[in-house]
Tab-separated table of C-alpha atoms and ligand atoms in Angstrom:
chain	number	residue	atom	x	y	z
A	1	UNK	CA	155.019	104.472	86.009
A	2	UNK	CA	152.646	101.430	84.675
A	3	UNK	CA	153.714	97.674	86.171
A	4	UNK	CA	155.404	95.802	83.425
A	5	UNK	CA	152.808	93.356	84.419
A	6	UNK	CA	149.916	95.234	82.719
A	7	UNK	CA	149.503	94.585	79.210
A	8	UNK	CA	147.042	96.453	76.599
A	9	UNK	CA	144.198	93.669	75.777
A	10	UNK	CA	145.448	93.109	71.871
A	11	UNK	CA	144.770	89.562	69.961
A	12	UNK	CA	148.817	89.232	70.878
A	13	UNK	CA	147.973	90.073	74.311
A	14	UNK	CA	144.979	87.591	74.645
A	15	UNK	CA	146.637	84.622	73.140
A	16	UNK	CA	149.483	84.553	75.519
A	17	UNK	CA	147.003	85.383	78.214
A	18	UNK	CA	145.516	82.341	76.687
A	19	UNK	CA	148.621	79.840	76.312
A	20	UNK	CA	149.602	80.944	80.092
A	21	UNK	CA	146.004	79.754	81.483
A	22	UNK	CA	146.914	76.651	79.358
A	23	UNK	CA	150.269	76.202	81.242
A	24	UNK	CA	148.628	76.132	84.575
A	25	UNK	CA	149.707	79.846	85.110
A	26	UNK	CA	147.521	82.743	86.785
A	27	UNK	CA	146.232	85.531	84.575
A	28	UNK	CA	144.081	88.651	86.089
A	29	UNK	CA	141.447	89.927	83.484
A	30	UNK	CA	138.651	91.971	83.192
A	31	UNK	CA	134.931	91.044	83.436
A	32	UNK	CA	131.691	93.561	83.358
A	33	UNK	CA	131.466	93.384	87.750
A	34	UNK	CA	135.297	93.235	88.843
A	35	UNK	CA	138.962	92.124	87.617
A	36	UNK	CA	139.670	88.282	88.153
A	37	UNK	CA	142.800	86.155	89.098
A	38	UNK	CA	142.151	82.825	86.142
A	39	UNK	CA	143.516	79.358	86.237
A	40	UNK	CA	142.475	76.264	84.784
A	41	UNK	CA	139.676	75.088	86.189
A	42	UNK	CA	139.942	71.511	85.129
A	43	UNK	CA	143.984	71.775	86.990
A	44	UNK	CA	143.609	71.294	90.727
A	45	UNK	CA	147.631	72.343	90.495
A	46	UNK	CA	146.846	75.713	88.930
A	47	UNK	CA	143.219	76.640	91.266
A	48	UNK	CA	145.647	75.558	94.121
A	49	UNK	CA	148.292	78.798	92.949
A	50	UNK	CA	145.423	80.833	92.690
A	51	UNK	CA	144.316	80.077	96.742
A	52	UNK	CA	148.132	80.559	97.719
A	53	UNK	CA	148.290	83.993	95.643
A	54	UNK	CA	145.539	85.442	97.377
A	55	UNK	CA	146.430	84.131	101.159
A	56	UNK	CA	142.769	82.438	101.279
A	57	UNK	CA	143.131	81.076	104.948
A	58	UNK	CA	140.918	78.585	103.139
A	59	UNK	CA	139.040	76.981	100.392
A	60	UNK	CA	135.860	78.466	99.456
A	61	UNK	CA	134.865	77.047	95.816
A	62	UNK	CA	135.328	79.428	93.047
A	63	UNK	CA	133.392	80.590	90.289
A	64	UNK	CA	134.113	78.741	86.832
A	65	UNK	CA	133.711	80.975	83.531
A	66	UNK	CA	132.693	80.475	80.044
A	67	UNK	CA	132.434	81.770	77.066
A	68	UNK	CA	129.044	80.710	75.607
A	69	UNK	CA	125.923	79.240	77.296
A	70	UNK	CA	126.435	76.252	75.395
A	71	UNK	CA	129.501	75.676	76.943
A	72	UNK	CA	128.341	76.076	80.362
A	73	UNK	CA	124.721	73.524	79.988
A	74	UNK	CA	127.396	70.756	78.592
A	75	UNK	CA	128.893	70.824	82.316
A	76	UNK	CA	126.710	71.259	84.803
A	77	UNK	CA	123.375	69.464	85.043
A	78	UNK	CA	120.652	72.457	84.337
A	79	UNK	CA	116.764	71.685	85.412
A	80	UNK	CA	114.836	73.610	82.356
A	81	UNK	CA	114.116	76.480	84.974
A	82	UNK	CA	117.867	76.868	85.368
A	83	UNK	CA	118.376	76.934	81.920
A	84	UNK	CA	115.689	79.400	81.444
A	85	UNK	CA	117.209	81.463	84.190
A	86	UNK	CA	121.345	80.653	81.898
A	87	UNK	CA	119.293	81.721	78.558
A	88	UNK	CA	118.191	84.996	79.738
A	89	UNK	CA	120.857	86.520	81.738
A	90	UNK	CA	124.065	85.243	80.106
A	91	UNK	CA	126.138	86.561	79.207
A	92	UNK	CA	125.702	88.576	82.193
A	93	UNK	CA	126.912	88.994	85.972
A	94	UNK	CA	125.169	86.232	87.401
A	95	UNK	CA	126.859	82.699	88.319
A	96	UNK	CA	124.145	79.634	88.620
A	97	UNK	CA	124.820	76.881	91.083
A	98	UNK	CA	124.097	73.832	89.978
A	99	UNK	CA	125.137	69.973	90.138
A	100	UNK	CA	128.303	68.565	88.029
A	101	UNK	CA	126.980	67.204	85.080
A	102	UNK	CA	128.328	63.365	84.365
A	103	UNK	CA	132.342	63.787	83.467
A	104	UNK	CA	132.348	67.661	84.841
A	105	UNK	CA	136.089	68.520	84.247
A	106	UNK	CA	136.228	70.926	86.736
A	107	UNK	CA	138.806	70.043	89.061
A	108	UNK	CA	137.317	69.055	93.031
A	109	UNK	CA	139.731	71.933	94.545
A	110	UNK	CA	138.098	74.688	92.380
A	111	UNK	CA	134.834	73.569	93.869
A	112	UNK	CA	136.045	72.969	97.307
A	113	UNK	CA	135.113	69.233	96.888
A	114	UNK	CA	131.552	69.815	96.537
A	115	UNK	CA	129.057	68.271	93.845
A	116	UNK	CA	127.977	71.201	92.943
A	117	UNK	CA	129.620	74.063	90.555
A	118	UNK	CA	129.404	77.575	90.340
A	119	UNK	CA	129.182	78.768	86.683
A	120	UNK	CA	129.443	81.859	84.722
A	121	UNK	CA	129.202	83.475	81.274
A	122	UNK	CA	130.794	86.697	81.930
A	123	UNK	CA	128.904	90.038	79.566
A	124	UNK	CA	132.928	91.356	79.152
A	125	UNK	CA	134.244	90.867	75.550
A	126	UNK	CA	137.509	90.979	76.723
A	127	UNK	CA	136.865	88.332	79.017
A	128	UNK	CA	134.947	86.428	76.422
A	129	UNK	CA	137.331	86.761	73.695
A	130	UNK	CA	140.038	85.222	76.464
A	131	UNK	CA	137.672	82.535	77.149
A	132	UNK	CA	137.260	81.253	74.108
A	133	UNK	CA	141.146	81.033	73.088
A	134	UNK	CA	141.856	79.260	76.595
A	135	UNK	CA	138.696	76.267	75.306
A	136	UNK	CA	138.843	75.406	78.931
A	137	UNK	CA	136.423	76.670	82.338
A	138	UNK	CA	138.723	79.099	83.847
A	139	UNK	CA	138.501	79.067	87.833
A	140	UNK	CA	138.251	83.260	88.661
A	141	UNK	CA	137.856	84.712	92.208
A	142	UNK	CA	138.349	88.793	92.454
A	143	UNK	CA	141.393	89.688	92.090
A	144	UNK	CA	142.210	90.939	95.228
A	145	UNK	CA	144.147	89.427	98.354
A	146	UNK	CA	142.304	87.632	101.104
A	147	UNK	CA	139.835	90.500	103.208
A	148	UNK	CA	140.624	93.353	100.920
A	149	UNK	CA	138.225	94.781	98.128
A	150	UNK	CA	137.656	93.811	94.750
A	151	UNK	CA	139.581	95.411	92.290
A	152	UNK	CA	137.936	97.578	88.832
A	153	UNK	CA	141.113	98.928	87.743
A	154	UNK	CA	143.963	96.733	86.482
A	155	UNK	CA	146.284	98.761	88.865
A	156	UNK	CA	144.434	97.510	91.416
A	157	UNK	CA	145.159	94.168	90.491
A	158	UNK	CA	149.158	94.486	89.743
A	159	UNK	CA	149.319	96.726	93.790
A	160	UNK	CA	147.277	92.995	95.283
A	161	UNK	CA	149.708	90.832	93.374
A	162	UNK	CA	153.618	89.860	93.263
A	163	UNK	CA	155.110	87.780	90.974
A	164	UNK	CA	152.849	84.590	90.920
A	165	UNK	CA	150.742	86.812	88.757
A	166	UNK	CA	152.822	87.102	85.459
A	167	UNK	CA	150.160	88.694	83.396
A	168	UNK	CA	147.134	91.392	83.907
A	169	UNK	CA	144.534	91.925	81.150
A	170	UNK	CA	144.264	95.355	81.017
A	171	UNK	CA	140.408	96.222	79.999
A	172	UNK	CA	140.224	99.313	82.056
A	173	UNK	CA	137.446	100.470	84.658
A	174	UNK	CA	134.527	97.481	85.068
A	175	UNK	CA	131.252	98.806	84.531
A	176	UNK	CA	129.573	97.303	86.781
A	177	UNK	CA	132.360	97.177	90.074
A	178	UNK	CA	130.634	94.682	91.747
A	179	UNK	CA	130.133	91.356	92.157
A	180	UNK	CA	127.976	89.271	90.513
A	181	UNK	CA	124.973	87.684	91.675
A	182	UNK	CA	125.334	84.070	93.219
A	183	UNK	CA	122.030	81.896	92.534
A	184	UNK	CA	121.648	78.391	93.809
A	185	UNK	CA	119.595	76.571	91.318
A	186	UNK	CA	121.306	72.956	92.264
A	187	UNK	CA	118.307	71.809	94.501
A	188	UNK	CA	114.766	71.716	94.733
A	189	UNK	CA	115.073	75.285	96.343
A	190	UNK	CA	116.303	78.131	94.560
A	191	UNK	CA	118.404	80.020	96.871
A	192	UNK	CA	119.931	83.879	96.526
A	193	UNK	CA	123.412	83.520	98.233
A	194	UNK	CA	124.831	86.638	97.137
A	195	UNK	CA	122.890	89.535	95.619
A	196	UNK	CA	124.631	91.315	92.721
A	197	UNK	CA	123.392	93.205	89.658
A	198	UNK	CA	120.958	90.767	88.657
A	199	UNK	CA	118.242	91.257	91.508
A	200	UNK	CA	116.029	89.234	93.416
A	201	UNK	CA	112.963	91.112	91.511
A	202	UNK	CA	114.806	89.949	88.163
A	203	UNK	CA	115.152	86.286	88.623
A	204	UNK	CA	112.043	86.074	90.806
A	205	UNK	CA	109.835	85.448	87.629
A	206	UNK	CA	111.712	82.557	86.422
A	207	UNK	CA	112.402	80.773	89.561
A	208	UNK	CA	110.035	81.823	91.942
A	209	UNK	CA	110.256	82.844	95.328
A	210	UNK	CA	114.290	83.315	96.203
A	211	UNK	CA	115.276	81.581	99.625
A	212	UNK	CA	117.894	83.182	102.266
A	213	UNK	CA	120.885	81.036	102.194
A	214	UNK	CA	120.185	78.422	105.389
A	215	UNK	CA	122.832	78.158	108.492
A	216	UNK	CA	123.949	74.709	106.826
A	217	UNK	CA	124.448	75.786	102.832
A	218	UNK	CA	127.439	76.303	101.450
A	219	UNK	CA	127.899	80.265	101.761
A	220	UNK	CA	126.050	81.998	104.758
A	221	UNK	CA	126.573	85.204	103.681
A	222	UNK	CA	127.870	86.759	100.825
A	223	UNK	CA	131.433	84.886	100.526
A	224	UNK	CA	131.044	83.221	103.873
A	225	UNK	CA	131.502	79.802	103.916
A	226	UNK	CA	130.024	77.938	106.470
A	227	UNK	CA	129.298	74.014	105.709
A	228	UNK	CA	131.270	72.178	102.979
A	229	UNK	CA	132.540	68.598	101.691
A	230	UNK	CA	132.845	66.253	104.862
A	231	UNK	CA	133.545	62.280	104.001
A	232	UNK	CA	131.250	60.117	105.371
A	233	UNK	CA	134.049	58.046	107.497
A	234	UNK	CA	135.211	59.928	110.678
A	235	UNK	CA	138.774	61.586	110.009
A	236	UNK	CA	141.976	61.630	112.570
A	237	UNK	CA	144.039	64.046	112.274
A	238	UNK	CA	147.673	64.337	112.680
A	239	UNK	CA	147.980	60.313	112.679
A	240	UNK	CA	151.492	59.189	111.959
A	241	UNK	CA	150.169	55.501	113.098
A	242	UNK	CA	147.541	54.595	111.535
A	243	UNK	CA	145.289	52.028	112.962
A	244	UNK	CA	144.743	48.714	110.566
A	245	UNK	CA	141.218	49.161	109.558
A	246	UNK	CA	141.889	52.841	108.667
A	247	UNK	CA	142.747	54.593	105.709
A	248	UNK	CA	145.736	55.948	105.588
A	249	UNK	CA	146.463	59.597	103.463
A	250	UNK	CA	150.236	60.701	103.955
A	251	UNK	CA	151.817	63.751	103.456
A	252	UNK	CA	155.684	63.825	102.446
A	253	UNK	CA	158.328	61.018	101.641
A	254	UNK	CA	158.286	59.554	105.520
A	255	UNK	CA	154.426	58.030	104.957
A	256	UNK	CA	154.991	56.424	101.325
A	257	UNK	CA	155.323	53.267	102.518
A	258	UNK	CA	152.080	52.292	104.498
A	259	UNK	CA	149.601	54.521	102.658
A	260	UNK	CA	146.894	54.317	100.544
A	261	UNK	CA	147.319	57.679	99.382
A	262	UNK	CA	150.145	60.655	99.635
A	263	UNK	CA	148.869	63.471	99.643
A	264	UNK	CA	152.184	64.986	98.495
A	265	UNK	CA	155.030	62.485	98.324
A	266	UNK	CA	157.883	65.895	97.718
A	267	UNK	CA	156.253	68.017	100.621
A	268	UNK	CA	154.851	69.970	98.281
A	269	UNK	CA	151.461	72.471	99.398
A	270	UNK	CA	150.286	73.148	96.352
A	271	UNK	CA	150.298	69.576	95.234
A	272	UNK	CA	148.858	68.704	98.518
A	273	UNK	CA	146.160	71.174	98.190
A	274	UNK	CA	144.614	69.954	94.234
A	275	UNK	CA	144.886	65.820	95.320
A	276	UNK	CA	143.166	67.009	98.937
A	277	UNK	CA	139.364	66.823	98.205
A	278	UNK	CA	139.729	63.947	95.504
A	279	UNK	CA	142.257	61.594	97.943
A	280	UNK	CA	139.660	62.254	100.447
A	281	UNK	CA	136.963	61.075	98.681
A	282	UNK	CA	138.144	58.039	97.425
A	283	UNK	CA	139.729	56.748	100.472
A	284	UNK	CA	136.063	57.365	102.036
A	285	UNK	CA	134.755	53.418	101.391
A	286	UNK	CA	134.868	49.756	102.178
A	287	UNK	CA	136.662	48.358	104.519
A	288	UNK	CA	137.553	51.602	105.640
A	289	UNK	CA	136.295	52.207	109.455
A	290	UNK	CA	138.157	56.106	108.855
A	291	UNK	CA	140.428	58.460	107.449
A	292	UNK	CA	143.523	58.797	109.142
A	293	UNK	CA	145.525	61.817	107.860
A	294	UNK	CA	149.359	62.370	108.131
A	295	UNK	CA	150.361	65.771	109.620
A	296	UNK	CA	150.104	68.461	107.231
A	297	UNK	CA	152.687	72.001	107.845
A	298	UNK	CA	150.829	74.991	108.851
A	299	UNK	CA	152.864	77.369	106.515
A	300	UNK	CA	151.500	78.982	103.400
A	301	UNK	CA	148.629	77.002	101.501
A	302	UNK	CA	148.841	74.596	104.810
A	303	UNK	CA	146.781	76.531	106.706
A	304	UNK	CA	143.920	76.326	104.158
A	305	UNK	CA	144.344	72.878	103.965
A	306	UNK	CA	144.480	72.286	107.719
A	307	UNK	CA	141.786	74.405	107.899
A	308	UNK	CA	139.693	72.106	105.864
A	309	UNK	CA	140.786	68.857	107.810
A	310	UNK	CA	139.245	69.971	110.668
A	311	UNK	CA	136.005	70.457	109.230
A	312	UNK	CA	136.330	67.426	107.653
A	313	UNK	CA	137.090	66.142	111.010
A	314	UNK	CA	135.014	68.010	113.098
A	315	UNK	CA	132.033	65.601	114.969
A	316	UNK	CA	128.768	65.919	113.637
B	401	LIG	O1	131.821	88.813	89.807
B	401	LIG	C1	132.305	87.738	90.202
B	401	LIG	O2	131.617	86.777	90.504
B	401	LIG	C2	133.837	87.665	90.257
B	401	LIG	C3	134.349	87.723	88.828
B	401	LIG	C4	135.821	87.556	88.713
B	401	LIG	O3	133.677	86.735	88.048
B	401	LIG	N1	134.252	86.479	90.954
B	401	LIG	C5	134.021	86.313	92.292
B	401	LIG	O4	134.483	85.109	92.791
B	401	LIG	O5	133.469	87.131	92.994
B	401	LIG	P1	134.620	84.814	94.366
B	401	LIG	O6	135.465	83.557	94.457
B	401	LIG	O7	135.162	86.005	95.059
B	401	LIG	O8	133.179	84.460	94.826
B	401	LIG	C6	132.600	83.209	94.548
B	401	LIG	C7	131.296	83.049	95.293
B	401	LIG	C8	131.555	82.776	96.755
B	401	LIG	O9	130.611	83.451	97.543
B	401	LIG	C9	131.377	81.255	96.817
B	401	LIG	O10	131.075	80.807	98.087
B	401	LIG	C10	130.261	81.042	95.803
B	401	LIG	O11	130.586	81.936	94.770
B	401	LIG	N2	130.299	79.666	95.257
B	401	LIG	C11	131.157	79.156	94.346
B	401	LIG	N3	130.906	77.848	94.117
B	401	LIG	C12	129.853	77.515	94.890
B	401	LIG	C13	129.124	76.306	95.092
B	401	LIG	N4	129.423	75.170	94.456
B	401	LIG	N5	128.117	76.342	95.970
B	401	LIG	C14	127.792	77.497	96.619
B	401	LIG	N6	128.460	78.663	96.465
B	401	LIG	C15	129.461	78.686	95.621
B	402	LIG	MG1	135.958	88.068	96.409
């Protein structure tokens, strides 16, 4: 028996698929390397259901996709070797690294607070076709659960997935069934952080020699995250009195009062988890000494976001 979840791609099909990604909802969908879970990657609200769907025991940013190369150089900020390196492989499995461009609208959870974006044009006309309807970068990690495979069959997806995912694309097997290549291009540096269909040997001639991703870049090894957005101030953790010349970023109704920032003011993760990066980045300034952070629960999307506060925390 098929899951009532998996629907036939049809133009009926797609522009639901479409309105849902609109709506903040999570829709799984087919791309040339391996099925994706979508949100909006402009809502921090809607990336934060996709980290709680797939029990990421943290943030690692996410790939955003498009449907045209156009549409990709108009939000990141492309050196002309990177858009050489967009213009010849897109649509393709490749996703290019590369700074936010001045008014980015992708949302600082979907790139784990960094500067810097991942970006896509995906080959997949199904995926393309979605794309376009939605006229928004949708946020797509495999569609799989934290530490299990990525899926190339649509009844992959619906066997990862309960009911947070309302809608699967159905585009059957991906040709290519594996990930696709992760290239750096943000720096001064071009680095290969995760190898993929488009090879070293391919991209070599455009952006000359490929570096190995260093101990203190933002993936280590393919999907391994290793460094990430730290403010500049120091950050306490699990203050619930602040001291005067710090910052003070609440969680829940108790810490409205003396705050400068909640991070959820209804005890509410996923809300938490989209204002997390951007509350910590504006509370990191004058006459700030540090960032003194309300206890956050350890249940559910709280141990990604824990997770994170220590880092952000950790001495360095
Ligand atoms: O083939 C694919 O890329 C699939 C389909 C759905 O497009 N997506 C996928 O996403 O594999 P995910 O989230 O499983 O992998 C994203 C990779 C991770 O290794 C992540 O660390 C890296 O991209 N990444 C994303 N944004 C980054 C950034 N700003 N800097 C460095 N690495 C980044
Ligand atoms: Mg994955």
């Amino acid at each position: 028996m098929t899951d009532p979840r998996i629907l036939a791609t049809t133009p009926e099909t797609l522009e639901r698929a479409a309105e849902t990604l609109r709506g903040g909802g999570l829709v799984a969908f087919p791309t040339e390397t391996v099925y994706g879970i979508g949100a909006d990657a402009t809502d921090g609200t809607a990336v934060a259901r996709i980290y709680a769907a797939k029990n990421r025991p943290r943030f690692n940013p996410l790939i955003s996709h498009l449907p045209d190369v156009g549409d990709a150089l108009a939000i990141g900020a492309f050196s002309d070797m990177a858009r050489r390196v967009a213009e010849t492989f897109w649509p393709g499995p490749l996703s290019i690294v590369v700074r936010r461009a001045t008014g980015c609208p992708i949302a600082m959870l979907t790139s784990a607070g960094l500067d810097t974006v991942a970006l896509r044009v995906p080959g997949h006309p199904l995926a393309r076709d979605l794309l376009a309807r939605v006229g928004r970068p949708v946020a797509a990690p495999s569609a799989n659960r934290s530490g299990r495979v990525s899926p190339t069959l649509a009844a992959h997806v619906a066997a990862e997935f309960d009911e947070a995912l309302a809608l699967i694309l159905d585009g059957g097997a991906c040709p290519v069934g594996l990930e696709s290549t992760v290239v750096d291009l943000s720096g001064p540096r071009p680095v290969l952080l995760r190898p993929g269909a488009v090879t070293r040997e391919d991209l070599e001639p455009l952006t000359g020699p490929l570096a190995r991703p260093a101990a203190d870049s933002p993936i280590t090894a393919p999907g391994m995250l290793a460094s990430h957005y730290a403010p500049d101030r120091p950050v306490r953790l699990d203050v619930t009195a602040p001291e005067p010349d710090e910052a003070y970023l609440a969680f829940g109704a108790d810490g409205t009062g003396q705050a400068q920032a909640n991070l959820s003011p209804t005890d509410d993760l996923v809300e938490a988890a989209a204002n997390l990066f951007q509350m910590l980045r504006a509370l990191d300034r004058p006459p700030f000494r540090a960032i003194a952070v309300a206890p956050v629960p350890r249940h559910g999307l709280g141990a990604a976001i824990n997770d994170r506060l220590r880092r952000a925390a950790a001495p360095r």
